[in-house]
Amino acid sequence: MGPPPVVTGVSPRDGPPGTRIIIRGENLGNDPKDLIGLKICGVDTLMTAEWKSSKKIIARTGPGKGKGDIIVITRSGGVGSCTVGFRGFFVQIGPLQDSAVWIDETQTVLANLGRGRPSSPMISKEDEDPLGISNEGNRAKSEEEMLEHFPDASGNLTLENFSPAWYLLENHQQASFDDLKMGLSYMKRRSSQQSEGPITFAKANLSGILDCLDSLTEMCEKFAKDDIQRECINSYAVSLMQAKSCADGLFQEVLGRKDKADATRNALGVLQRFKFLFYLPLNIERNIQKEDYNLVINEYIRAKSLFEDSPIQVFQKVYKEVESQVMKFKEMLQEKLRQPNSLEEQKKLIKYLMSLDIDNDPGWGCLLSQEKWLTKLFMDCKDSNTQEIQEEVPIAPPRHKASGGSLGLSLQAESRRELQEEAPVPPPRHKTAVVSSGLSLSGELVKVTSKSSDQMAGQKFKMPQKVVFVEELTDIMGRHFPDFWKLGQAYFSGSLHKEGGDKSYKPDQNKHAQFKQMVCEILRLFSNLLRAAFLPNSLENLSEKERKMYGQWPENKRDVPGAWLPHCVRYVRSCASSLCRLDLPSDCQACVQELALDMRTNCMFTLLKQAIADVRSLHIKETWIVELDDEFGGRTQLPALFGNIVNETVQHLHEVVVQNKTGETEIFSQRPVQIEATKLCTELLQGFAPCLEQLAFSVDKPNTTSTQSADLTSGSSELVMESSEDHLPSKDKKLIIMLSNCNHTKEHLIPLLVENLNKHGYVEMNKVLRSAQETYEKLDKKLFDSYVEEKSNPIIGSMEPNMYRGRFDWANYKRVNGVRNYLKEVLMGMIEIHAEVFSISPLFVSRVMTKIVDAVAEEMSRLVQCVTKFGENGAIQARLELLALQDAVALYRSAATRKSFKEALDCLTVLTQDNKKTLEDQLNKFKMQFKFQLMCFHSDTGEISESKT
Amino acid sequence: MSKAKTQQPAVIHKVIMVGSGGVGKSALTLQFMYEEFVEDYEPTKADSYRKKVVLDGEEVQIDILDTAGQEDYAAIRDNYFRSGEGFLCVFSITEQESFQATSEFREQILRVKNDDNIPFLLVGNKADLEEKRQVTAEEAQHRAQQWNVPYVETSAKTNANVDKVFYDLMREIRSRKMDASKQNNGKKIKKKDSKRKKCTIL
Ligand SMILES: Nc1nc2c(ncn2[C@@H]2O[C@H](COP(=O)(O)OP(=O)(O)O)[C@@H](O)[C@H]2O)c(=O)[nH]1
Ligand SMILES: [Mg+2]
């Protein structure tokens, strides 16, 4: 025989009957069969034993009571021993408590009966403390004493008038507060364990219960065997039934009370659990007020899932109320959705509606109402503005011209303020129109030419209605259309529905097309409204009715002034480009892009025309102040002004119109635009010519005193003429000034301007250059010819009479005595011309002088050839004079001049040696005499350097 | 059977395992008792173990009461503690809270036993889980010094220092018992704390 089993460990070491324990030790058997006995507290529990190893057995305790041994018996080791034991105790089984083992109730029941108390359903054993604190210390107070303190109470847990204070004083007077706290948590745990229910209990005590059943059947069989008459068993049955009914009777009351309590508890629980439903109507209302719609919806959905099909009337009633509230809520949301709102807000509303299970498609509905709303906004905007313009007092046309400069800007700002008052939506503040100084120049023109400036100052400035209109309309567009489009995108991408719940909407292809249609409609409306205002001609193909719909702007009023156009264009363009960024279908936004392009083109043409007009009226700006310039000769400021207008117009146009933004059509890509632009450019460049011409030939008051011979001696390089009308230069002086201007324009300015235009994308500039230069060429010729004629006529006209002054006779001339005065006068006249031209423009000197000299030489030659007879001295005199003249103007001799001289000299007889000498002497004498006067003819450059020094 | 019982040595050292749930009290006990290590965690209520050991050449019995760490049972711990002669106050070095809880256990023991020099070991278990350490040896050592008790780190898994803590504790108990029998010849240590606060509702 092997070593006997020893139990050295038990877990747990105590418990009620049926406790599952782990027994550990040594030699607890070699295998399950080796284990042949297990006694715990003297009760055989082999049936429950589960052999794990020779060191470990798991078993359940039986109904043994008190501390006892755990004895293992094995076949191999015999009866064992133990160093640890198990303490079995009876859990207090109350009358209503489940128990898997037999309980001897006689004691408790009888005791309770004896004391006339109902047995407690809660506490199973009197001496077990509900707090789990062991009863230590004696009772400090007697019952009588306690009654004194608590007259109506009792320390009995089972009684209605139970007083916890009494109980604690009675049983735990000495317990510390901590112990009491621990006791409380112990009690809580216990009560929660009790509520776990009978199934867990039966599970945990399965074997015990089966044991009980087995024993009962066994008992019954044994009885049946013994009881031959079958009377006994019947009488047992009868007794049992009686006992049962007796017990039932006994517990009826208790059970009834328990049932009632349970029912009440249930009801309370239900109320507690569903109180949210009863509060729901109130809560919904509150949350709607707080705009916490999500919460409303969540609560509603929760209520719906819980109570929609609830058969309970109370719930039905409240739920109906909730339903009707939610119906109203839905309507409110739908109403809200119909109203304009931010995109996010709308998406939210749609999601709310979706999650509320709205049957119709709220997203689509919203899109529809948005379209209507947008259309209405556009139309309203148009109506209010056209109306405004009708009501406008027919005052002077909007002072666009005044918009140049700071005055214009401040006025504009003011009008904006005014605008803000009537429209809640201030137009987006783009760069205000920058009006070039070229345009402000024309502004001054208007002041001078047309309306009196007084009237203008008195008039309240107002932004042209159309400009207001374009600002408002583009603002509406920019503000609301993207939202509309994005909402549509969201709708079709399904992102509106994602959170909407189970329904998965498939974007209906039909609706997709419809939406696109809507977008196109809106954009077309937008562009046509603007067209009606700015480009009414482009709507010509439409029916009268349609045109009416797009708004009729009074024709008689002056059109939007050019200075405002860039402003408008800017609005339209930025609107178009923001649409571009939205990734609209290209065919939809085409009309807006076209509109933008047309607006640009229109603006460009208008501004160019404006510039042409400005250029053409430049002549009134002439001050006749000539500034000398070594390179190009003298000129007034007019060419520079002309250049400025052109350049600034080009620059301005480039900034607002020509320059392309991404996605825009190149403005010069259209052939008609090219042609028109080129045409306008040509006109613009040519426009200066009439101006010059007009100035050159302008006949002013016959007061030409101030145009007296230019004062050569003054030596000043700047001829100051007072700009007052009384001190205008003489006619010929004007001619030469304008000639110089014209030349400068032709040679210098035009190429520069053309280059600039070219640089900015204007096409066919060669053509423009050519035609412009042709124009100026013509003007140049005309001016030049007039000038030369103007200048040479007096000299030539006076030559013949002067030559024959003092009854001069070539045939009988006595003595050759130097060059005669007439020739000196001719020379002086030429010097004077030289000086005048030189003072304006040295460049022209040679050109003018050649022409003059030519004419003089021709006249001289004619005169000489007309002489019928020369005397000897006469011939010498004639030769002397011819040679003197020839010599003096040698620098400006042309072929024709040379020919004239030759022909004249050929008529004269050949000189004798003597005469030759005389001639030479006389000639030298003249040269000496006139040395200084003639110096100017010697060399232009020499002259210039001399005049400089 | 009675013969077997008489063979048991008369001296029994009663050891109580205390500490938060899950720190390894049962694991230490079972390792000491049966050289086995249980991986799965089953909350203890109150387990009893007793076996014969040889302590410094003398045969004695060690009685181990493995208690519940859970505060659920805090109320009934008083009763257990009263019977204990020495305490292994276990915490897990991988769990700071369990270390904090040792103070409460110590307080409760001192209160119940009313003896500042009760044999007591502070045991930091699960020393094999160094990488999960939350309680440094220093701070544990520091606390042990404050209490004037030894601090030992153990591992029920690797059996490190397991025997040591039980034997050290038994030695302490033995020497205490010897002191006590010398001093209190006949006199009994007063078990009840007369100074315990009274409930002062009245
Ligand atoms: N790694 C490791 N795990 C341990 C150690 N001691 C106990 N455990 C584990 O920790 C868990 C709790 O152990 P247990 O002894 O039941 O803790 P008790 O509540 O204090 O009795 C169990 O899963 C054990 O396997 C140890 O030293 N090392
Ligand atoms: Mg444990």
PDB file of C-alpha atoms and ligand atoms in Angstrom, chain B residues 26 42 44 66-67, ligand 2:
ATOM      1  CA  SER B  26      -2.343  32.814  -4.324  1.00  0.00           C
ATOM      2  CA  GLU B  42      -9.276  33.112 -10.078  1.00  0.00           C
ATOM      3  CA  THR B  44      -9.745  34.016  -3.909  1.00  0.00           C
ATOM      4  CA  ASP B  66      -4.655  33.200   1.533  1.00  0.00           C
ATOM      5  CA  THR B  67      -7.158  36.024   1.591  1.00  0.00           C
TER       6      THR B  67
HETATM    7 MG    MG C   2      -5.797  34.921  -4.773  1.00  0.00          MG
END
